[in-house]
XYZ file of C-alpha atoms in Angstrom:
656
model
C 82.103 137.678 105.197
C 81.851 134.262 103.714
C 82.424 131.481 106.227
C 83.970 128.205 105.172
C 84.303 125.181 107.385
C 86.239 122.214 106.088
C 87.577 118.970 107.408
C 91.074 118.936 108.857
C 94.050 117.253 107.338
C 94.126 113.456 107.328
C 96.068 112.390 110.406
C 97.617 109.408 108.652
C 100.430 110.038 106.277
C 102.950 108.805 103.760
C 106.618 110.086 102.876
C 109.615 111.357 101.077
C 110.435 111.453 97.388
C 113.744 112.454 95.848
C 113.994 116.076 94.676
C 114.537 114.998 91.092
C 112.087 112.105 91.089
C 109.646 111.582 88.253
C 106.717 112.680 90.411
C 108.496 115.896 91.425
C 109.353 116.682 87.821
C 105.748 116.004 86.842
C 104.429 118.352 89.539
C 106.795 121.139 88.480
C 105.821 120.678 84.832
C 102.120 120.934 85.687
C 102.679 124.017 87.833
C 104.529 125.721 84.976
C 101.716 124.765 82.618
C 99.132 126.231 85.014
C 101.100 129.467 85.334
C 101.124 129.836 81.554
C 97.403 129.102 81.429
C 96.560 131.681 84.107
C 98.775 134.273 82.400
C 96.881 133.607 79.179
C 93.494 133.954 80.883
C 94.672 137.131 82.620
C 95.493 138.614 79.214
C 92.134 137.438 77.844
C 90.344 138.988 80.829
C 92.105 142.305 80.249
C 91.185 142.156 76.558
C 87.586 141.361 77.506
C 87.490 144.431 79.727
C 88.998 146.630 77.027
C 86.658 145.293 74.328
C 83.692 145.693 76.626
C 84.675 149.309 77.343
C 85.068 149.928 73.598
C 81.665 148.368 73.008
C 80.136 150.630 75.659
C 81.608 153.701 73.965
C 80.383 152.535 70.556
C 76.959 151.771 71.977
C 76.819 155.227 73.538
C 77.760 156.776 70.182
C 75.056 154.763 68.401
C 72.516 155.901 70.981
C 73.478 159.534 70.377
C 73.142 159.132 66.572
C 69.765 157.448 66.933
C 68.556 160.280 69.191
C 69.766 162.832 66.646
C 67.861 161.068 63.859
C 64.701 161.159 65.964
C 65.220 164.890 66.469
C 65.684 165.482 62.720
C 62.497 163.550 61.922
C 60.503 165.528 64.465
C 61.832 168.780 63.007
C 61.000 167.757 59.418
C 64.617 167.991 58.252
C 65.400 167.179 54.633
C 65.584 163.488 53.679
C 69.163 163.697 52.391
C 70.368 165.089 55.703
C 68.522 162.337 57.581
C 69.998 159.706 55.257
C 73.523 160.659 56.299
C 72.764 159.978 59.965
C 70.785 156.829 59.159
C 73.766 155.470 57.215
C 76.018 156.356 60.160
C 73.641 154.540 62.525
C 73.583 151.415 60.349
C 77.386 151.310 60.274
C 77.543 151.680 64.058
C 74.936 148.948 64.593
C 76.798 146.634 62.219
C 79.989 147.252 64.193
C 78.138 146.738 67.491
C 76.793 143.377 66.301
C 80.317 142.360 65.357
C 81.612 143.470 68.761
C 78.811 141.620 70.578
C 79.677 138.424 68.713
C 83.364 138.885 69.578
C 82.576 139.559 73.247
C 80.370 136.475 73.567
C 83.010 134.363 71.832
C 85.720 135.681 74.161
C 83.547 135.035 77.226
C 82.841 131.465 76.139
C 86.520 130.972 75.365
C 87.513 132.300 78.797
C 84.926 130.152 80.560
C 86.241 127.058 78.793
C 89.815 127.955 79.757
C 88.789 128.376 83.402
C 87.063 124.991 83.342
C 90.244 123.391 82.006
C 92.372 125.206 84.600
C 90.067 123.988 87.366
C 90.320 120.392 86.140
C 94.127 120.535 86.040
C 94.228 122.254 89.445
C 91.934 119.630 90.954
C 94.020 116.782 89.565
C 97.327 118.359 90.634
C 96.073 119.209 94.111
C 94.964 115.622 94.540
C 98.425 114.463 93.475
C 100.192 116.797 95.917
C 97.846 116.386 98.892
C 96.532 112.840 98.503
C 99.777 111.321 97.235
C 102.835 113.356 98.194
C 101.671 114.845 101.509
C 99.922 111.656 102.616
C 103.074 109.699 101.761
C 105.080 112.148 103.864
C 102.686 111.601 106.753
C 102.929 107.846 106.407
C 106.718 108.002 106.459
C 106.513 110.250 109.503
C 104.420 107.555 111.190
C 106.800 104.754 110.196
C 109.676 106.826 111.575
C 108.080 106.197 114.963
C 109.116 102.554 114.457
C 112.650 103.487 113.468
C 112.269 103.565 109.680
C 114.695 106.172 108.230
C 112.812 109.371 107.398
C 114.126 111.972 104.971
C 111.617 114.790 105.043
C 110.744 116.624 101.830
C 108.218 118.864 103.553
C 109.868 122.064 102.306
C 109.493 120.829 98.735
C 105.843 119.965 99.335
C 105.348 123.439 100.818
C 106.786 125.008 97.650
C 104.279 123.046 95.573
C 101.373 123.925 97.870
C 102.297 127.609 97.870
C 102.481 127.653 94.078
C 99.143 125.873 93.954
C 97.576 128.347 96.397
C 98.874 131.281 94.361
C 97.479 129.903 91.103
C 94.116 129.038 92.688
C 93.844 132.498 94.244
C 94.700 134.283 90.975
C 92.266 132.095 89.030
C 89.564 132.803 91.598
C 90.147 136.556 91.364
C 90.026 136.384 87.563
C 86.730 134.488 87.574
C 85.251 137.035 89.989
C 86.371 139.870 87.700
C 84.925 138.235 84.583
C 81.675 137.654 86.459
C 81.634 141.355 87.391
C 82.154 142.321 83.733
C 79.311 140.036 82.690
C 76.975 141.669 85.161
C 77.851 145.094 83.752
C 76.953 143.948 80.248
C 74.347 141.187 80.039
C 75.015 139.473 76.723
C 74.129 135.862 77.495
C 73.433 133.994 74.268
C 70.176 132.031 74.226
C 70.426 128.407 75.413
C 73.860 128.864 77.047
C 74.049 128.317 80.819
C 76.359 130.618 82.742
C 78.758 128.251 84.542
C 80.996 130.922 86.076
C 79.096 131.108 89.411
C 79.374 127.346 89.981
C 83.000 127.424 88.791
C 83.741 130.153 91.330
C 82.190 128.004 94.081
C 84.224 124.960 93.038
C 87.535 126.807 92.874
C 86.832 128.405 96.270
C 86.205 124.925 97.675
C 89.503 123.845 96.125
C 91.243 126.625 98.034
C 89.429 125.631 101.219
C 90.515 122.026 100.834
C 94.113 123.074 100.187
C 94.253 125.291 103.262
C 92.721 122.750 105.637
C 94.798 119.870 104.268
C 98.088 121.740 104.692
C 97.567 122.406 108.405
C 99.911 119.628 109.526
C 101.891 118.396 112.529
C 105.530 118.818 111.590
C 106.832 117.364 114.863
C 104.577 114.773 116.463
C 104.085 114.628 120.227
C 105.489 111.493 121.927
C 103.305 108.504 121.159
C 103.866 107.028 124.596
C 102.997 109.939 126.851
C 103.570 109.957 130.581
C 101.384 112.144 132.758
C 103.046 115.129 134.436
C 105.947 114.965 131.999
C 106.865 117.821 129.662
C 106.519 117.193 125.923
C 106.698 119.154 122.673
C 104.961 119.349 119.292
C 105.062 121.634 116.239
C 102.253 122.462 113.808
C 102.709 124.248 110.492
C 100.523 125.750 107.772
C 102.181 125.075 104.429
C 100.333 127.862 102.569
C 100.431 130.485 105.328
C 103.022 132.702 103.680
C 101.461 132.987 100.229
C 97.971 133.680 101.565
C 99.263 136.263 104.067
C 97.647 134.410 106.949
C 100.439 135.702 109.203
C 99.171 139.265 108.846
C 96.676 138.305 111.574
C 98.623 135.626 113.519
C 96.325 132.652 114.220
C 95.984 131.055 117.651
C 96.282 127.261 117.929
C 94.735 125.252 120.759
C 95.587 121.668 121.726
C 93.317 119.171 123.477
C 93.506 115.412 123.969
C 90.611 113.300 122.707
C 89.721 109.617 122.843
C 89.401 107.173 119.965
C 85.602 107.441 120.032
C 85.768 111.241 120.000
C 88.124 111.119 117.015
C 85.618 108.932 115.172
C 82.778 111.365 115.883
C 84.950 114.237 114.741
C 85.635 112.632 111.367
C 82.002 111.648 110.869
C 80.386 114.930 111.890
C 83.208 117.432 111.393
C 82.124 119.095 114.651
C 84.950 120.836 116.405
C 85.756 119.678 119.918
C 84.702 122.017 122.701
C 86.756 122.443 125.834
C 84.469 120.219 127.912
C 84.609 117.408 125.351
C 88.303 116.646 125.832
C 89.597 113.502 127.549
C 92.143 115.192 129.727
C 93.816 118.385 130.818
C 96.908 119.735 129.029
C 98.930 122.593 130.480
C 100.376 125.291 128.177
C 98.101 124.152 125.356
C 97.707 127.396 123.375
C 100.156 129.150 121.086
C 100.372 131.768 118.342
C 101.622 130.872 114.880
C 104.654 132.897 113.791
C 106.040 133.525 110.310
C 109.782 133.123 109.754
C 110.911 135.224 106.797
C 114.097 133.227 106.214
C 112.380 129.842 105.994
C 108.995 131.149 104.783
C 107.325 128.952 107.396
C 104.204 129.752 109.389
C 104.285 127.505 112.451
C 104.033 127.265 116.214
C 106.114 125.085 118.525
C 104.594 123.955 121.806
C 107.659 123.462 124.001
C 106.215 123.071 127.474
C 103.014 121.085 127.238
C 102.208 118.674 130.035
C 99.370 116.190 130.383
C 98.016 116.864 133.841
C 95.271 114.237 133.935
C 93.492 111.778 131.657
C 89.947 110.410 131.502
C 89.864 106.768 130.459
C 87.057 104.710 128.954
C 85.533 101.606 130.534
C 87.640 98.492 129.919
C 86.195 95.292 128.487
C 87.471 91.728 128.807
C 91.240 91.543 128.471
C 91.657 95.217 127.584
C 94.249 97.157 129.549
C 94.908 100.868 129.880
C 97.824 100.432 127.467
C 95.464 99.270 124.710
C 93.595 102.587 124.823
C 94.579 105.132 122.186
C 94.167 108.885 122.344
C 95.081 111.685 119.963
C 96.098 115.307 120.310
C 93.630 117.586 118.539
C 95.074 120.834 117.145
C 92.598 123.487 116.004
C 92.717 127.068 114.754
C 90.919 129.545 112.534
C 92.114 132.361 110.291
C 91.041 134.635 107.475
C 92.253 134.985 103.888
C 91.854 137.863 101.474
C 91.369 140.585 104.040
C 88.616 138.720 105.827
C 86.806 137.646 102.659
C 87.171 133.974 103.558
C 87.307 132.458 107.031
C 88.711 128.973 107.601
C 88.447 126.664 110.583
C 91.247 124.108 110.480
C 92.146 121.119 112.604
C 94.362 118.084 112.530
C 94.917 114.991 114.678
C 98.212 113.642 115.929
C 99.285 110.056 115.517
C 97.778 107.752 118.172
C 99.034 108.290 121.710
C 99.031 105.854 124.642
C 99.007 107.515 128.057
C 100.929 105.925 130.936
C 101.424 106.935 134.557
C 104.337 104.626 135.382
C 107.431 103.316 133.632
C 106.290 99.699 134.023
C 103.468 100.411 131.579
C 105.931 101.430 128.887
C 106.543 98.017 127.208
C 102.858 97.290 126.529
C 102.264 100.907 125.511
C 105.019 100.620 122.918
C 103.512 97.361 121.676
C 100.249 99.204 120.972
C 102.045 102.057 119.201
C 104.417 99.800 117.243
C 101.519 97.688 115.932
C 99.538 100.812 115.019
C 102.427 102.572 113.275
C 103.347 99.506 111.268
C 100.007 98.032 110.250
C 97.388 100.809 110.132
C 95.723 101.197 106.745
C 95.367 104.534 104.903
C 91.977 106.162 105.367
C 91.049 104.001 108.368
C 88.567 104.932 111.052
C 90.493 106.013 114.146
C 92.337 103.974 115.258
C 91.494 100.622 113.730
C 94.230 98.078 113.090
C 94.139 94.482 111.843
C 93.999 91.774 114.493
C 96.362 89.551 112.478
C 99.198 90.406 110.098
C 101.626 88.309 108.030
C 104.831 87.407 109.832
C 106.780 88.918 106.928
C 105.526 92.366 107.909
C 106.064 91.754 111.618
C 109.683 90.676 111.195
C 110.429 93.727 109.049
C 109.001 95.945 111.785
C 110.978 94.191 114.533
C 114.226 94.505 112.603
C 113.651 98.193 111.879
C 112.781 98.847 115.502
C 115.847 96.987 116.744
C 118.154 98.792 114.319
C 116.782 102.172 115.320
C 117.276 101.401 119.010
C 120.619 99.584 118.888
C 122.376 100.568 115.670
C 122.127 97.194 113.891
C 119.159 95.281 112.550
C 118.358 91.583 112.755
C 119.663 88.826 110.501
C 117.496 86.168 108.902
C 118.703 83.721 111.565
C 117.697 86.193 114.281
C 114.273 86.623 112.702
C 113.812 82.867 112.339
C 114.527 82.522 116.057
C 111.965 85.240 116.834
C 109.378 83.528 114.629
C 109.802 80.277 116.552
C 109.335 82.158 119.804
C 106.372 84.272 118.643
C 104.511 81.262 117.213
C 105.390 79.105 120.249
C 107.293 76.603 118.092
C 104.549 76.284 115.450
C 106.281 78.311 112.742
C 106.807 77.078 109.195
C 108.760 79.147 106.664
C 106.863 77.553 103.802
C 103.530 78.979 104.969
C 102.520 82.601 105.204
C 101.916 82.541 108.949
C 99.685 85.229 110.416
C 100.663 86.582 113.833
C 97.816 87.790 116.009
C 97.842 90.761 118.341
C 97.261 88.355 121.231
C 100.337 86.279 120.300
C 102.336 89.479 119.906
C 101.725 91.036 123.295
C 98.794 89.518 125.196
C 99.373 85.803 125.702
C 102.359 84.686 127.829
C 105.042 82.597 126.170
C 105.068 78.885 126.962
C 106.082 78.240 130.576
C 106.686 81.954 131.103
C 104.800 84.773 132.787
C 105.703 87.364 130.163
C 104.713 87.898 126.534
C 106.728 87.796 123.323
C 106.792 91.587 123.077
C 107.831 92.051 126.716
C 110.747 89.684 126.119
C 111.756 91.409 122.869
C 111.359 94.911 124.297
C 113.497 94.069 127.345
C 116.256 92.672 125.110
C 116.117 95.766 122.902
C 116.309 98.059 125.930
C 119.237 96.141 127.421
C 121.128 96.232 124.119
C 120.456 99.928 123.584
C 121.579 100.934 127.056
C 124.498 98.568 127.712
C 125.450 96.408 124.716
C 125.254 98.731 121.716
C 128.951 98.660 120.780
C 129.476 94.871 120.887
C 126.094 94.316 119.205
C 126.930 96.642 116.302
C 130.352 94.980 116.000
C 128.703 91.566 115.663
C 130.195 90.211 118.887
C 126.816 89.206 120.304
C 125.021 86.299 118.669
C 122.060 86.958 120.942
C 119.108 85.237 119.338
C 120.000 81.570 119.672
C 118.481 78.733 121.687
C 120.362 77.201 124.583
C 120.465 73.755 122.984
C 121.695 75.149 119.666
C 124.393 77.148 121.465
C 125.573 74.012 123.256
C 125.731 72.101 119.968
C 127.709 74.897 118.320
C 130.199 75.066 121.171
C 130.550 71.319 121.725
C 133.050 70.924 118.878
C 135.095 74.007 119.770
C 138.292 74.362 121.754
C 138.169 74.982 125.479
C 137.668 78.653 126.273
C 135.414 79.315 123.287
C 132.309 81.262 124.257
C 129.297 83.042 122.830
C 126.714 85.487 124.101
C 123.015 84.728 123.923
C 119.911 86.435 125.256
C 118.210 84.627 128.106
C 114.923 82.887 127.383
C 113.870 82.788 131.014
C 114.799 86.230 132.255
C 113.546 89.531 130.877
C 116.402 91.684 129.636
C 119.057 89.089 130.416
C 122.150 87.970 128.485
C 124.191 84.893 129.319
C 127.668 83.672 128.422
C 127.945 80.053 127.274
C 131.460 78.573 127.075
C 133.404 75.347 126.651
C 135.280 74.139 129.730
C 138.551 72.219 129.841
C 136.488 69.032 130.096
C 134.602 69.933 126.880
C 131.457 70.579 128.867
C 129.339 73.581 127.928
C 128.349 75.857 130.790
C 126.216 78.989 130.907
C 126.536 81.852 133.340
C 123.530 83.128 135.186
C 122.185 85.925 132.968
C 123.407 89.461 133.454
C 120.804 92.215 133.437
C 120.812 95.969 133.237
C 121.389 96.204 136.992
C 124.585 94.149 136.627
C 125.909 96.271 133.772
C 125.271 99.464 135.691
C 127.907 98.119 138.109
C 130.392 96.670 135.579
C 130.204 96.531 131.798
C 129.965 93.393 129.696
C 133.433 93.920 128.236
C 135.029 94.280 131.675
C 133.235 91.165 132.898
C 134.547 89.191 129.923
C 138.027 90.544 130.674
C 137.648 89.426 134.307
C 136.925 85.837 133.292
C 140.234 84.444 132.083
C 138.702 81.135 131.030
C 136.854 83.007 128.270
C 139.474 83.042 125.511
C 137.915 82.845 122.055
C 134.674 84.352 120.808
C 132.795 81.806 118.721
C 133.899 80.506 116.332
C 137.601 81.445 116.379
C 138.291 85.092 117.223
C 140.367 86.160 120.210
C 138.088 88.004 122.615
C 140.417 91.040 122.663
C 139.658 91.702 118.979
C 136.055 92.530 119.823
C 136.097 93.608 123.448
C 139.452 95.182 124.305
C 138.417 98.608 122.984
C 135.546 98.585 125.486
C 137.681 97.660 128.528
C 137.837 100.245 131.288
C 141.467 101.450 131.409
C 143.287 100.155 134.487
C 144.502 102.813 136.865
C 146.827 102.062 139.749
C 145.009 102.734 143.003
C 146.744 105.051 145.443
C 145.576 106.114 148.877
C 143.440 109.221 148.780
C 143.937 112.179 151.101
C 141.822 110.459 153.740
C 143.937 107.317 153.572
C 141.346 105.067 151.920
C 141.828 103.010 148.749
C 138.843 102.611 146.450
C 137.926 98.924 145.901
C 137.509 97.397 142.447
C 134.560 95.171 141.602
C 135.411 92.233 139.366
C 133.448 89.245 138.068
C 134.461 85.742 139.013
C 133.094 82.227 138.675
C 133.607 80.623 142.039
C 135.844 77.580 141.996
C 136.845 77.981 138.331
C 140.474 78.357 137.346
C 141.442 81.124 134.979
C 139.967 84.113 136.799
C 142.094 87.228 136.458
C 142.043 87.890 140.218
C 143.011 85.678 143.186
C 139.831 84.269 144.633
C 139.152 81.535 147.169
C 138.285 78.148 145.663
C 134.629 77.159 145.773
C 132.683 74.394 144.125
C 130.351 75.068 141.209
C 126.903 76.061 142.326
C 124.036 73.801 141.455
C 122.006 74.877 138.440
C 118.808 76.738 139.229
C 115.994 74.468 137.983
C 113.737 77.463 137.243
C 116.141 78.827 134.619
C 116.900 77.430 131.196
C 120.360 78.964 130.922
C 122.504 79.250 134.003
C 124.652 76.352 135.109
C 127.123 78.542 136.960
C 126.612 81.547 139.191
C 128.932 84.526 139.078
C 129.706 86.952 141.860
C 131.620 90.144 142.557
C 135.006 89.756 144.208
C 135.733 92.255 146.933
C 132.160 93.462 147.195
C 129.078 92.813 149.274
C 126.055 91.993 147.130
C 122.827 93.631 148.180
C 119.530 92.780 146.550
C 116.326 94.771 146.732
C 113.179 92.762 146.446
C 109.755 93.855 145.282
C 106.307 92.343 144.986
C 106.259 89.714 142.298
C 103.540 91.295 140.226
C 103.125 89.835 136.755
C 102.953 92.216 133.816
C 99.475 90.975 132.988
C 98.342 92.194 136.372
C 100.104 95.523 135.989
C 98.437 96.018 132.631
C 95.058 95.953 134.311
C 95.938 98.618 136.869
C 94.460 102.014 136.331
C 96.145 105.244 137.358
C 94.532 105.307 140.815
C 95.586 101.696 141.473
C 99.241 102.637 141.037
C 98.810 105.362 143.599
C 97.066 102.935 145.975
C 99.990 100.508 145.719
C 102.381 103.318 146.519
C 104.006 103.171 143.096
C 104.670 106.738 142.110
C 106.432 108.048 139.015
C 109.797 108.170 140.774
C 109.787 104.521 141.859
C 110.937 101.751 139.540
C 109.254 98.487 140.422
C 111.714 95.621 140.051
C 110.233 92.586 138.381
C 111.457 89.058 139.042
C 110.372 87.136 135.957
C 111.144 83.430 135.970
C 113.217 83.674 139.123
């Protein structure tokens, strides 16, 4: 048995092409050309075998005639009788020389055809694997940031299967021609037999194709929480054509660190069980072949990361900066055990967390990696600085994927000012550093740019999606700019903007009867879990017109909770209704006692007015005021020591 070990598929990737694209048409044309070439060489090989058999018969006949002549000479037979056989021998030898020349010419012709086929195969395989499949992988990675992903993996599989079939047939033909040559040694002088080296090269081509098409069809989650179930699917694109499923391969999954991934790529040494960086439950599976889809794959549906081994941290590094990867490995035979392949592939980078509070920074690491990693990098290197143009594209894609609508140029200009701490110039190609993105706190804040952005995105996704998609929320606008915009508007005009001082907060700024501009204390996710934004806007009668001049009902009425008349229940109780009111302000939709405006909170940049719930008792849970920078430094054991388990959500009071 010949044993082949080859590197696994590149874990970075790049994506979809249209079915009728120029590249697809080119691939199909080349595959058709290769099929015609291999059919031609198959016919030539059959002719070579037939001609060689005919030569062997002729040679045997010539040998018999020559032996008969020798017998006649030894017996002293008459010269005229000998002459007849000598003439026959000369004719046979002349024909044999002609046949030898034809055989050598056909062999050389076949060898040249196989060399050309190999060159075309090598070029086409590079196009399919290094261009099309890598592009698919790259698009799969970008899909992790919300970029639309239309998979053409089935089309790529068709190409790979056709390629595997042609390579296998060509390999079998070369082996057969080599066998025929060994049966009849007719090597012309000065001509080197290249078939053995050609056989080695085409076998290596097959090896490369097999190992490169062992891919992760469905990636595991890139932010992975310990003791939480997750899934992944791996697939061998050439499994059906090579009959790999006849002996179903086993696939094993382990988690490895960034340094282990680097060693793996450098040395191509498969990871042993003790070399992993953690323990995964349900980490083995058997690949199955589906006749209807012609897919050989295995889906891991119940994996769970039980524990993780982390590396030593340096300087400002946190556990959420550390990247891991899932390592999938298998081995299988082709050609009835003639060839044995060891295959492996790496997942996209994974950040492991033990608590929900680690999620924002973990997603910063993954978002930066997905967006800005370079093809062919060493795991898992990323640039420290990238042009703002690329960052803003990533932020908009991420926001659209999460909320249903992307960011406008005005939104992105606002984000640039915030990310660069007011030092942004559109005329220059500003470079944003990783530290500015998610390490260094914003000016006069105890949270980073990414933490602020992520909290806004989460709030919008969970509570504000409808109004945001409708365009009812301006969102990304400074307090001063909002006041200037509203200052010339009629009383009752309002707009919605995201809070600068509070993570995941949105405030309502409006024009009062005295043409003053006020801002409500920001609402957060906790507020909207009690009463929605639309219902709160309905509660506040002094909010009349959404900036610049649209009645609020146009945008928000469809989101109002339908009013139902309250009747006593069977136990005699009536359920209370929670409504939003601004104390002491006329125009509230419910009768409330008059109170004076509350003094603005000097620690906030937005609220001038506090809001409360009518008919309800407000209860507030407090928690340790731990900054995110501090939480980033906590390891898994530290969370346990603080009593923060996976079921407890630590409430953060940023800027309070």
